[in-house]
mmCIF file of C-alpha atoms and ligand atoms in Angstrom:
data_model
loop_
_atom_site.group_PDB
_atom_site.id
_atom_site.type_symbol
_atom_site.label_atom_id
_atom_site.label_comp_id
_atom_site.label_asym_id
_atom_site.label_seq_id
_atom_site.Cartn_x
_atom_site.Cartn_y
_atom_site.Cartn_z
ATOM 1 C CA MET A 13 120.974 -42.406 89.617
ATOM 2 C CA GLU A 14 118.198 -39.455 88.708
ATOM 3 C CA GLU A 15 117.845 -40.128 84.747
ATOM 4 C CA LYS A 16 118.986 -36.646 82.722
ATOM 5 C CA GLU A 17 116.403 -34.735 81.200
ATOM 6 C CA PHE A 18 116.209 -32.432 78.074
ATOM 7 C CA LYS A 19 114.130 -29.964 76.049
ATOM 8 C CA ALA A 20 112.917 -30.564 72.533
ATOM 9 C CA LEU A 21 110.465 -29.115 70.351
ATOM 10 C CA LEU A 22 107.579 -31.876 70.082
ATOM 11 C CA VAL A 23 105.351 -31.725 67.097
ATOM 12 C CA GLU A 24 101.578 -33.438 67.940
ATOM 13 C CA GLU A 25 98.694 -34.623 66.191
ATOM 14 C CA ASP A 26 95.223 -33.455 66.681
ATOM 15 C CA ARG A 27 93.483 -35.871 64.961
ATOM 16 C CA ASN A 28 89.873 -33.869 66.094
ATOM 17 C CA GLU A 29 91.055 -30.878 64.364
ATOM 18 C CA HIS A 30 93.556 -32.035 61.645
ATOM 19 C CA LYS A 31 96.112 -30.359 62.525
ATOM 20 C CA TYR A 32 99.318 -30.283 64.138
ATOM 21 C CA ASN A 33 100.477 -28.175 67.124
ATOM 22 C CA ARG A 34 104.423 -27.938 68.390
ATOM 23 C CA ARG A 35 105.247 -27.415 71.609
ATOM 24 C CA LEU A 36 108.298 -27.228 74.031
ATOM 25 C CA VAL A 37 108.699 -30.382 76.117
ATOM 26 C CA THR A 38 110.676 -32.014 78.931
ATOM 27 C CA ARG A 39 112.165 -35.210 77.978
ATOM 28 C CA LYS A 40 114.254 -37.779 79.432
ATOM 29 C CA ILE A 41 117.692 -40.210 77.654
ATOM 30 C CA SER A 42 115.049 -43.018 77.779
ATOM 31 C CA ASP A 43 112.664 -41.642 75.643
ATOM 32 C CA LEU A 44 115.223 -41.540 72.697
ATOM 33 C CA PRO A 45 115.421 -44.648 70.387
ATOM 34 C CA PRO A 46 118.290 -47.213 70.808
ATOM 35 C CA GLY A 47 121.273 -46.333 68.984
ATOM 36 C CA GLU A 48 125.056 -46.410 69.215
ATOM 37 C CA LEU A 49 126.103 -42.579 69.714
ATOM 38 C CA LEU A 50 124.271 -40.472 72.127
ATOM 39 C CA VAL A 51 124.939 -36.729 71.442
ATOM 40 C CA ARG A 52 124.750 -34.051 72.861
ATOM 41 C CA VAL A 53 123.417 -31.369 70.140
ATOM 42 C CA LYS A 54 125.093 -27.734 70.486
ATOM 43 C CA TYR A 55 123.480 -26.540 66.673
ATOM 44 C CA SER A 56 121.022 -27.436 64.694
ATOM 45 C CA SER A 57 119.453 -25.786 61.405
ATOM 46 C CA LEU A 58 116.041 -25.350 59.814
ATOM 47 C CA ASN A 59 115.751 -26.747 56.428
ATOM 48 C CA TYR A 60 112.725 -27.172 54.462
ATOM 49 C CA LYS A 61 111.911 -30.723 55.264
ATOM 50 C CA ASP A 62 111.936 -29.869 58.830
ATOM 51 C CA ALA A 63 109.283 -27.319 58.502
ATOM 52 C CA LEU A 64 107.517 -29.848 56.670
ATOM 53 C CA SER A 65 107.907 -32.537 59.165
ATOM 54 C CA ALA A 66 106.930 -29.434 61.717
ATOM 55 C CA SER A 67 103.278 -29.254 59.810
ATOM 56 C CA GLY A 68 102.634 -32.688 59.258
ATOM 57 C CA ASN A 69 103.625 -33.634 55.984
ATOM 58 C CA LYS A 70 103.145 -37.455 55.860
ATOM 59 C CA GLY A 71 105.515 -37.769 53.170
ATOM 60 C CA VAL A 72 108.891 -36.399 55.722
ATOM 61 C CA THR A 73 106.856 -37.989 59.168
ATOM 62 C CA LYS A 74 104.785 -40.894 59.490
ATOM 63 C CA ARG A 75 104.387 -40.620 62.912
ATOM 64 C CA TYR A 76 103.524 -38.326 65.629
ATOM 65 C CA PRO A 77 104.259 -36.685 68.157
ATOM 66 C CA HIS A 78 107.440 -36.034 66.686
ATOM 67 C CA THR A 79 111.074 -33.861 66.938
ATOM 68 C CA PRO A 80 112.462 -33.142 63.732
ATOM 69 C CA GLY A 81 116.016 -31.326 62.741
ATOM 70 C CA ILE A 82 117.353 -33.016 59.868
ATOM 71 C CA ASP A 83 121.058 -32.141 60.375
ATOM 72 C CA CYS A 84 122.605 -30.646 63.958
ATOM 73 C CA SER A 85 125.963 -30.864 65.361
ATOM 74 C CA GLY A 86 127.169 -31.390 68.726
ATOM 75 C CA VAL A 87 129.618 -33.628 71.178
ATOM 76 C CA VAL A 88 129.628 -37.577 71.372
ATOM 77 C CA GLU A 89 128.432 -38.570 75.463
ATOM 78 C CA HIS A 90 128.180 -42.228 74.851
ATOM 79 C CA SER A 91 129.253 -44.215 72.151
ATOM 80 C CA LEU A 92 129.105 -48.048 71.701
ATOM 81 C CA VAL A 93 131.463 -48.203 68.927
ATOM 82 C CA PRO A 94 135.246 -47.646 68.659
ATOM 83 C CA ASP A 95 135.363 -45.230 65.772
ATOM 84 C CA PHE A 96 134.072 -42.365 68.460
ATOM 85 C CA ALA A 97 134.781 -41.680 71.760
ATOM 86 C CA PRO A 98 133.021 -39.444 74.317
ATOM 87 C CA GLY A 99 133.946 -35.723 73.551
ATOM 88 C CA ASP A 100 134.473 -36.212 69.667
ATOM 89 C CA GLU A 101 132.641 -33.526 67.792
ATOM 90 C CA VAL A 102 130.360 -34.621 65.546
ATOM 91 C CA ILE A 103 127.833 -33.492 62.186
ATOM 92 C CA VAL A 104 124.725 -35.450 62.358
ATOM 93 C CA SER A 105 122.848 -35.030 59.486
ATOM 94 C CA CYS A 106 121.265 -37.352 56.198
ATOM 95 C CA PHE A 107 119.289 -40.662 57.025
ATOM 96 C CA ASP A 108 115.852 -40.550 58.867
ATOM 97 C CA LEU A 109 117.300 -38.198 61.549
ATOM 98 C CA GLY A 110 114.247 -35.800 62.027
ATOM 99 C CA MET A 111 112.204 -37.826 60.016
ATOM 100 C CA ASN A 112 110.959 -40.472 62.047
ATOM 101 C CA THR A 113 113.601 -40.995 64.069
ATOM 102 C CA PRO A 114 114.051 -38.270 67.069
ATOM 103 C CA GLY A 115 116.284 -35.313 65.203
ATOM 104 C CA GLY A 116 118.002 -31.848 66.211
ATOM 105 C CA PHE A 117 115.226 -29.863 68.081
ATOM 106 C CA GLY A 118 116.002 -31.687 70.958
ATOM 107 C CA GLN A 119 119.038 -31.086 73.081
ATOM 108 C CA TYR A 120 120.038 -34.955 72.503
ATOM 109 C CA ILE A 121 119.775 -37.219 69.930
ATOM 110 C CA ARG A 122 120.552 -41.031 69.445
ATOM 111 C CA VAL A 123 121.439 -42.206 66.158
ATOM 112 C CA PRO A 124 123.632 -44.922 64.165
ATOM 113 C CA ALA A 125 127.511 -44.545 64.096
ATOM 114 C CA ALA A 126 127.089 -44.262 60.055
ATOM 115 C CA TRP A 127 125.069 -41.295 60.453
ATOM 116 C CA ALA A 128 127.924 -39.032 62.214
ATOM 117 C CA VAL A 129 130.382 -37.442 60.472
ATOM 118 C CA LYS A 130 133.401 -35.888 62.178
ATOM 119 C CA LEU A 131 133.705 -32.602 62.703
ATOM 120 C CA PRO A 132 136.634 -31.635 60.237
ATOM 121 C CA GLY A 133 139.041 -29.528 62.374
ATOM 122 C CA THR A 134 138.759 -26.345 59.974
ATOM 123 C CA LEU A 135 135.175 -26.292 60.763
ATOM 124 C CA SER A 136 133.217 -25.136 64.162
ATOM 125 C CA LEU A 137 129.882 -26.635 65.412
ATOM 126 C CA ARG A 138 128.311 -23.746 64.821
ATOM 127 C CA ARG A 139 129.700 -23.105 61.371
ATOM 128 C CA SER A 140 128.820 -26.649 59.799
ATOM 129 C CA MET A 141 125.087 -25.733 61.063
ATOM 130 C CA ILE A 142 125.316 -22.572 59.321
ATOM 131 C CA TYR A 143 126.653 -24.812 56.278
ATOM 132 C CA GLY A 144 123.736 -27.554 57.467
ATOM 133 C CA THR A 145 122.198 -29.863 54.913
ATOM 134 C CA ALA A 146 121.568 -26.645 53.019
ATOM 135 C CA GLY A 147 125.589 -25.793 52.399
ATOM 136 C CA PHE A 148 125.789 -29.655 51.916
ATOM 137 C CA THR A 149 122.985 -29.881 49.232
ATOM 138 C CA ALA A 150 124.277 -26.951 47.005
ATOM 139 C CA ALA A 151 128.268 -28.282 47.431
ATOM 140 C CA GLN A 152 126.930 -31.576 46.272
ATOM 141 C CA CYS A 153 125.076 -29.783 43.098
ATOM 142 C CA ILE A 154 128.453 -27.495 42.659
ATOM 143 C CA GLU A 155 130.575 -30.355 42.629
ATOM 144 C CA ARG A 156 128.375 -32.747 39.684
ATOM 145 C CA ILE A 157 128.755 -29.247 37.969
ATOM 146 C CA ILE A 158 132.248 -29.312 38.433
ATOM 147 C CA GLY A 159 132.221 -32.913 37.280
ATOM 148 C CA HIS A 160 129.920 -32.060 33.774
ATOM 149 C CA GLY A 161 133.225 -30.411 33.118
ATOM 150 C CA VAL A 162 131.624 -26.532 33.272
ATOM 151 C CA THR A 163 134.019 -24.000 34.281
ATOM 152 C CA PRO A 164 133.535 -20.379 34.694
ATOM 153 C CA GLU A 165 134.673 -19.708 31.070
ATOM 154 C CA HIS A 166 131.852 -21.742 29.557
ATOM 155 C CA GLY A 167 128.840 -18.770 30.930
ATOM 156 C CA SER A 168 126.736 -17.924 33.909
ATOM 157 C CA VAL A 169 125.449 -20.425 36.538
ATOM 158 C CA LEU A 170 121.408 -19.792 37.182
ATOM 159 C CA VAL A 171 120.565 -20.346 40.800
ATOM 160 C CA THR A 172 116.832 -20.377 41.841
ATOM 161 C CA GLY A 173 115.129 -19.979 44.704
ATOM 162 C CA ALA A 174 118.436 -17.994 45.928
ATOM 163 C CA MET A 175 117.636 -16.390 48.381
ATOM 164 C CA GLY A 176 116.717 -19.534 50.609
ATOM 165 C CA GLY A 177 119.033 -22.044 52.390
ATOM 166 C CA VAL A 178 120.408 -23.803 49.603
ATOM 167 C CA GLY A 179 120.183 -21.386 46.633
ATOM 168 C CA CYS A 180 122.343 -18.355 49.171
ATOM 169 C CA MET A 181 125.016 -21.350 49.497
ATOM 170 C CA ALA A 182 125.279 -21.909 46.046
ATOM 171 C CA VAL A 183 125.095 -18.629 44.819
ATOM 172 C CA ALA A 184 128.327 -17.836 47.646
ATOM 173 C CA ILE A 185 130.204 -21.038 46.556
ATOM 174 C CA LEU A 186 130.178 -20.351 43.008
ATOM 175 C CA ALA A 187 130.799 -16.870 43.151
ATOM 176 C CA LYS A 188 133.852 -17.705 45.014
ATOM 177 C CA LEU A 189 134.840 -20.752 42.038
ATOM 178 C CA GLY A 190 135.370 -18.076 40.209
ATOM 179 C CA PHE A 191 131.691 -18.587 38.825
ATOM 180 C CA GLN A 192 129.305 -15.474 37.084
ATOM 181 C CA VAL A 193 125.802 -16.660 38.805
ATOM 182 C CA SER A 194 122.542 -15.414 37.558
ATOM 183 C CA ALA A 195 120.320 -15.626 41.169
ATOM 184 C CA ALA A 196 116.585 -15.846 40.533
ATOM 185 C CA THR A 197 114.523 -15.081 43.466
ATOM 186 C CA GLY A 198 110.837 -14.096 44.362
ATOM 187 C CA LYS A 199 111.820 -11.362 46.721
ATOM 188 C CA ALA A 200 111.800 -7.572 46.478
ATOM 189 C CA ALA A 201 115.045 -6.261 45.481
ATOM 190 C CA ASN A 202 118.038 -5.900 48.098
ATOM 191 C CA ASN A 203 121.488 -6.059 48.658
ATOM 192 C CA PHE A 204 122.069 -9.682 50.020
ATOM 193 C CA LEU A 205 122.294 -11.795 46.762
ATOM 194 C CA SER A 206 125.080 -9.424 45.263
ATOM 195 C CA LYS A 207 126.576 -8.858 48.407
ATOM 196 C CA ILE A 208 127.251 -12.682 48.694
ATOM 197 C CA GLY A 209 128.559 -12.908 45.066
ATOM 198 C CA ALA A 210 125.633 -13.006 42.117
ATOM 199 C CA THR A 211 126.519 -10.947 39.284
ATOM 200 C CA GLU A 212 122.842 -10.928 38.004
ATOM 201 C CA VAL A 213 119.678 -10.933 40.403
ATOM 202 C CA ILE A 214 116.648 -11.920 37.909
ATOM 203 C CA PRO A 215 113.214 -11.444 39.099
ATOM 204 C CA ARG A 216 111.885 -14.757 39.223
ATOM 205 C CA GLU A 217 109.023 -14.639 37.032
ATOM 206 C CA LYS A 218 111.507 -14.062 34.103
ATOM 207 C CA ILE A 219 113.058 -17.010 34.108
ATOM 208 C CA SER A 220 109.402 -19.045 34.038
ATOM 209 C CA ALA A 221 108.010 -17.328 30.955
ATOM 210 C CA GLY A 222 108.054 -19.269 27.426
ATOM 211 C CA LYS A 223 105.814 -22.495 29.132
ATOM 212 C CA MET A 224 104.613 -23.833 25.944
ATOM 213 C CA ARG A 225 107.618 -23.645 23.708
ATOM 214 C CA SER A 226 110.447 -26.802 23.955
ATOM 215 C CA LEU A 227 113.433 -25.061 23.480
ATOM 216 C CA LEU A 228 114.102 -21.476 24.410
ATOM 217 C CA ARG A 229 117.451 -19.081 24.298
ATOM 218 C CA GLU A 230 119.946 -20.676 25.416
ATOM 219 C CA ARG A 231 121.445 -18.307 28.749
ATOM 220 C CA TRP A 232 123.267 -20.621 31.211
ATOM 221 C CA ALA A 233 126.635 -22.942 31.250
ATOM 222 C CA ALA A 234 124.463 -24.662 34.236
ATOM 223 C CA VAL A 235 121.571 -24.125 37.031
ATOM 224 C CA VAL A 236 121.884 -25.078 40.544
ATOM 225 C CA ASP A 237 117.557 -26.076 41.014
ATOM 226 C CA THR A 238 116.336 -25.851 44.024
ATOM 227 C CA VAL A 239 112.249 -24.768 43.230
ATOM 228 C CA GLY A 240 110.895 -27.340 40.494
ATOM 229 C CA GLY A 241 108.065 -27.215 38.633
ATOM 230 C CA HIS A 242 108.012 -24.240 35.705
ATOM 231 C CA TYR A 243 111.404 -23.006 36.866
ATOM 232 C CA LEU A 244 112.686 -26.012 36.104
ATOM 233 C CA GLU A 245 111.544 -26.322 33.265
ATOM 234 C CA ALA A 246 112.176 -22.640 31.924
ATOM 235 C CA ALA A 247 116.007 -24.156 33.456
ATOM 236 C CA VAL A 248 116.007 -26.727 31.455
ATOM 237 C CA LYS A 249 115.202 -25.148 28.252
ATOM 238 C CA THR A 250 117.332 -22.363 28.292
ATOM 239 C CA THR A 251 120.731 -24.464 29.080
ATOM 240 C CA LYS A 252 122.962 -24.060 26.815
ATOM 241 C CA TYR A 253 124.426 -26.637 24.560
ATOM 242 C CA GLY A 254 125.797 -29.543 26.448
ATOM 243 C CA GLY A 255 125.285 -27.705 29.914
ATOM 244 C CA ILE A 256 123.882 -29.708 33.088
ATOM 245 C CA VAL A 257 120.844 -28.887 35.297
ATOM 246 C CA THR A 258 120.980 -30.049 38.729
ATOM 247 C CA CYS A 259 117.443 -30.911 40.496
ATOM 248 C CA CYS A 260 117.175 -30.544 44.584
ATOM 249 C CA GLY A 261 113.966 -29.704 45.289
ATOM 250 C CA ASN A 262 110.288 -29.044 45.051
ATOM 251 C CA VAL A 263 109.510 -25.876 47.092
ATOM 252 C CA ALA A 264 107.291 -24.429 43.582
ATOM 253 C CA SER A 265 106.311 -27.871 42.872
ATOM 254 C CA PRO A 266 106.994 -31.451 41.868
ATOM 255 C CA GLU A 267 105.647 -31.728 38.530
ATOM 256 C CA LEU A 268 107.903 -31.546 35.529
ATOM 257 C CA ALA A 269 106.275 -30.794 32.084
ATOM 258 C CA LEU A 270 109.278 -31.343 29.315
ATOM 259 C CA THR A 271 109.885 -32.587 26.042
ATOM 260 C CA VAL A 272 112.885 -34.942 25.130
ATOM 261 C CA TYR A 273 113.962 -31.965 22.615
ATOM 262 C CA PRO A 274 116.388 -30.186 25.144
ATOM 263 C CA PHE A 275 118.110 -33.581 25.373
ATOM 264 C CA ILE A 276 118.234 -34.740 22.062
ATOM 265 C CA LEU A 277 118.389 -31.130 20.204
ATOM 266 C CA ARG A 278 121.484 -29.908 22.913
ATOM 267 C CA GLY A 279 122.951 -32.525 24.863
ATOM 268 C CA ILE A 280 121.319 -31.412 28.252
ATOM 269 C CA THR A 281 122.300 -33.332 31.243
ATOM 270 C CA LEU A 282 118.994 -33.769 34.150
ATOM 271 C CA THR A 283 120.714 -34.520 37.236
ATOM 272 C CA GLY A 284 119.261 -35.367 40.456
ATOM 273 C CA ILE A 285 120.736 -34.453 43.740
ATOM 274 C CA ASP A 286 120.088 -36.725 47.136
ATOM 275 C CA SER A 287 121.597 -35.779 50.386
ATOM 276 C CA ALA A 288 119.925 -37.829 52.694
ATOM 277 C CA ILE A 289 121.217 -41.362 51.631
ATOM 278 C CA THR A 290 125.126 -40.202 50.317
ATOM 279 C CA PRO A 291 127.395 -42.275 50.837
ATOM 280 C CA MET A 292 129.761 -42.020 53.655
ATOM 281 C CA ALA A 293 133.005 -41.884 51.636
ATOM 282 C CA LYS A 294 130.794 -38.875 49.358
ATOM 283 C CA ARG A 295 129.635 -37.188 52.624
ATOM 284 C CA GLN A 296 133.281 -36.899 53.953
ATOM 285 C CA LYS A 297 134.548 -35.632 50.864
ATOM 286 C CA ILE A 298 131.926 -33.218 50.555
ATOM 287 C CA TRP A 299 132.370 -32.028 54.224
ATOM 288 C CA GLN A 300 136.250 -31.776 53.643
ATOM 289 C CA LYS A 301 135.427 -29.138 50.752
ATOM 290 C CA ILE A 302 132.884 -27.531 52.388
ATOM 291 C CA ALA A 303 135.603 -26.674 55.057
ATOM 292 C CA GLN A 304 138.840 -26.411 53.508
ATOM 293 C CA GLU A 305 138.963 -25.091 49.711
ATOM 294 C CA TRP A 306 134.967 -24.083 49.235
ATOM 295 C CA GLN A 307 134.418 -22.363 52.953
ATOM 296 C CA LEU A 308 133.451 -19.056 52.980
ATOM 297 C CA ASP A 309 134.741 -15.907 54.578
ATOM 298 C CA PHE A 310 131.705 -14.288 55.091
ATOM 299 C CA ILE A 311 129.621 -17.864 56.240
ATOM 300 C CA ASP A 312 128.857 -16.367 59.855
ATOM 301 C CA ASP A 313 126.845 -13.206 58.308
ATOM 302 C CA LEU A 314 124.615 -15.961 56.550
ATOM 303 C CA GLY A 315 123.442 -17.637 59.676
ATOM 304 C CA GLN A 316 120.552 -15.778 61.943
ATOM 305 C CA GLU A 317 121.161 -17.581 65.350
ATOM 306 C CA ILE A 318 117.486 -18.979 67.007
ATOM 307 C CA TYR A 319 116.690 -20.813 69.927
ATOM 308 C CA LEU A 320 114.056 -23.559 70.344
ATOM 309 C CA ALA A 321 111.353 -21.063 71.685
ATOM 310 C CA ASP A 322 112.212 -19.135 68.390
ATOM 311 C CA LEU A 323 111.788 -22.371 65.770
ATOM 312 C CA ASN A 324 107.199 -22.544 65.794
ATOM 313 C CA ALA A 325 107.609 -18.237 64.053
ATOM 314 C CA SER A 326 110.922 -19.191 61.737
ATOM 315 C CA ILE A 327 108.727 -22.601 60.332
ATOM 316 C CA GLU A 328 105.659 -20.508 59.802
ATOM 317 C CA ALA A 329 108.340 -18.250 57.908
ATOM 318 C CA MET A 330 109.616 -20.557 56.077
ATOM 319 C CA LEU A 331 106.265 -22.372 54.946
ATOM 320 C CA ALA A 332 105.522 -18.523 54.004
ATOM 321 C CA GLY A 333 108.739 -18.248 51.908
ATOM 322 C CA GLN A 334 109.471 -15.516 53.913
ATOM 323 C CA LEU A 335 113.236 -16.148 55.029
ATOM 324 C CA THR A 336 116.188 -14.994 54.016
ATOM 325 C CA GLY A 337 119.615 -17.516 54.625
ATOM 326 C CA ARG A 338 120.338 -19.857 56.844
ATOM 327 C CA ILE A 339 118.238 -19.919 60.344
ATOM 328 C CA ILE A 340 120.564 -22.194 63.451
ATOM 329 C CA VAL A 341 119.131 -23.389 66.254
ATOM 330 C CA ASN A 342 121.512 -22.959 69.364
ATOM 331 C CA LEU A 343 119.846 -25.849 71.834
ATOM 332 C CA GLN A 344 123.387 -25.054 74.697
HETATM 333 N N1 LIG B 418 117.742 -33.178 47.365
HETATM 334 C C1 LIG B 418 118.284 -33.177 48.956
HETATM 335 O O1 LIG B 418 118.496 -33.657 49.448
HETATM 336 C C2 LIG B 418 117.519 -31.898 49.260
HETATM 337 C C3 LIG B 418 118.921 -31.261 50.475
HETATM 338 C C4 LIG B 418 118.302 -29.953 50.726
HETATM 339 C C5 LIG B 418 116.998 -29.258 50.645
HETATM 340 N N2 LIG B 418 116.565 -29.880 49.774
HETATM 341 C C6 LIG B 418 114.885 -29.204 49.338
HETATM 342 O O2 LIG B 418 115.708 -28.080 47.958
HETATM 343 C C7 LIG B 418 114.415 -27.100 48.627
HETATM 344 C C8 LIG B 418 114.871 -25.576 48.951
HETATM 345 O O3 LIG B 418 115.178 -25.936 50.605
HETATM 346 P P1 LIG B 418 115.591 -24.897 51.771
HETATM 347 O O4 LIG B 418 115.586 -25.830 52.963
HETATM 348 O O5 LIG B 418 116.796 -24.189 50.925
HETATM 349 O O6 LIG B 418 114.266 -24.190 51.418
HETATM 350 P P2 LIG B 418 114.411 -22.518 52.019
HETATM 351 O O7 LIG B 418 115.312 -22.238 52.673
HETATM 352 O O8 LIG B 418 112.845 -22.373 52.573
HETATM 353 O O9 LIG B 418 114.644 -21.526 50.213
HETATM 354 C C9 LIG B 418 113.736 -21.665 49.518
HETATM 355 C C10 LIG B 418 113.780 -20.792 48.805
HETATM 356 O O10 LIG B 418 112.863 -21.090 46.733
HETATM 357 C C11 LIG B 418 112.003 -20.004 46.713
HETATM 358 N N3 LIG B 418 110.579 -20.768 47.240
HETATM 359 C C12 LIG B 418 109.746 -19.884 47.971
HETATM 360 N N4 LIG B 418 108.229 -20.399 47.551
HETATM 361 C C13 LIG B 418 108.610 -20.625 46.302
HETATM 362 C C14 LIG B 418 108.004 -20.389 44.949
HETATM 363 N N5 LIG B 418 106.115 -20.822 45.776
HETATM 364 N N6 LIG B 418 107.948 -20.559 43.822
HETATM 365 C C15 LIG B 418 109.376 -20.252 44.221
HETATM 366 N N7 LIG B 418 110.057 -20.598 44.728
HETATM 367 C C16 LIG B 418 109.979 -20.483 45.959
HETATM 368 C C17 LIG B 418 112.230 -19.207 48.146
HETATM 369 O O11 LIG B 418 113.884 -18.173 47.536
HETATM 370 P P3 LIG B 418 113.415 -16.727 46.704
HETATM 371 O O12 LIG B 418 113.470 -16.146 48.517
HETATM 372 O O13 LIG B 418 114.991 -16.700 46.353
HETATM 373 O O14 LIG B 418 112.779 -16.804 45.822
HETATM 374 C C18 LIG B 418 113.107 -19.700 48.826
HETATM 375 O O15 LIG B 418 113.575 -19.033 49.883
HETATM 376 C C19 LIG B 418 113.255 -27.743 49.311
HETATM 377 O O16 LIG B 418 112.797 -28.238 48.308
HETATM 378 C C20 LIG B 418 114.243 -28.814 49.918
HETATM 379 O O17 LIG B 418 113.068 -30.095 50.438
HETATM 380 C C21 LIG B 418 116.446 -30.911 49.009
#
């Protein structure tokens, strides 16, 4: 029987020119690594980590040629384990998918069953990727904030990188839960953020002021920070007594220069959020929340759909910080 072929984006390293080239290629199922589940990918999404992988960031992807795509949704075509059967709809994200394992920017993936979550009944394959790793990460930040005891009565929640994937998901879900959301962005004012629920839009340079001082005027009950660097420093210095700052990203910088004063004088909690190796029970719980009580009425408006052939341009736009909202990739 002739082996099935499929399309994928391939990133190749050109050692002579010191650059990374991307092109669409035809691959065979036997090109994929061994694994318990063979999944026919229907949708993937573009996350910042994918843009890093697609541009040769060795902290994300060590070996090239490589197919990025850290998340995808699709249908199980073959399973070696009893928990999954052909025809099951699944979300595959986290762990090594798209890092050093061929990812969702190909029409097939083969992965360990432990990387897959069954698609909640109230979510479509398409919508699951509008949320994608970005929505999952935003939801984890919000769950941590609520778990800390923060309620809408405590005051505004600051979201940085608000027009990005994680940022816009955080703004929208927080607003749905009744929080006042202050959205910090570097983009020119438009009504995107207020349409998805931000109560206030702040130019990002306004939150990075006061660098030399250890503490600044208390403003936020909690923070979802997606950018790091001096924005995160400012966020910690301006969080109200007893508040919590969730840290998940480093788009601006991985550096963090703080004193101990926000922690010992205001009791601030700075907490890290990781979506890559979230344990299964937690992953299922977060996806259930996204699919049920936290599901957004306007979720379809947050995803712009592209095809494999459009990825190159979108990756460049993401690296330049020019995208708004979420990009989903239709692989059908
Ligand atoms: N911890 C985890 O498990 C996890 C999971 C998912 C994502 N992340 C991280 O979260 C971050 C955001 O990911 P994403 O997929 O949402 O990316 P994204 O869609 O590209 O959004 C990033 C946003 O950051 C802002 N930004 C860009 N360049 C900036 C700069 N130089 N200084 C300050 N702000 C800047 C922009 O927002 P504005 O246009 O509003 O300014 C941009 O839209 C990344 O660092 C990513 O690696 C971590």
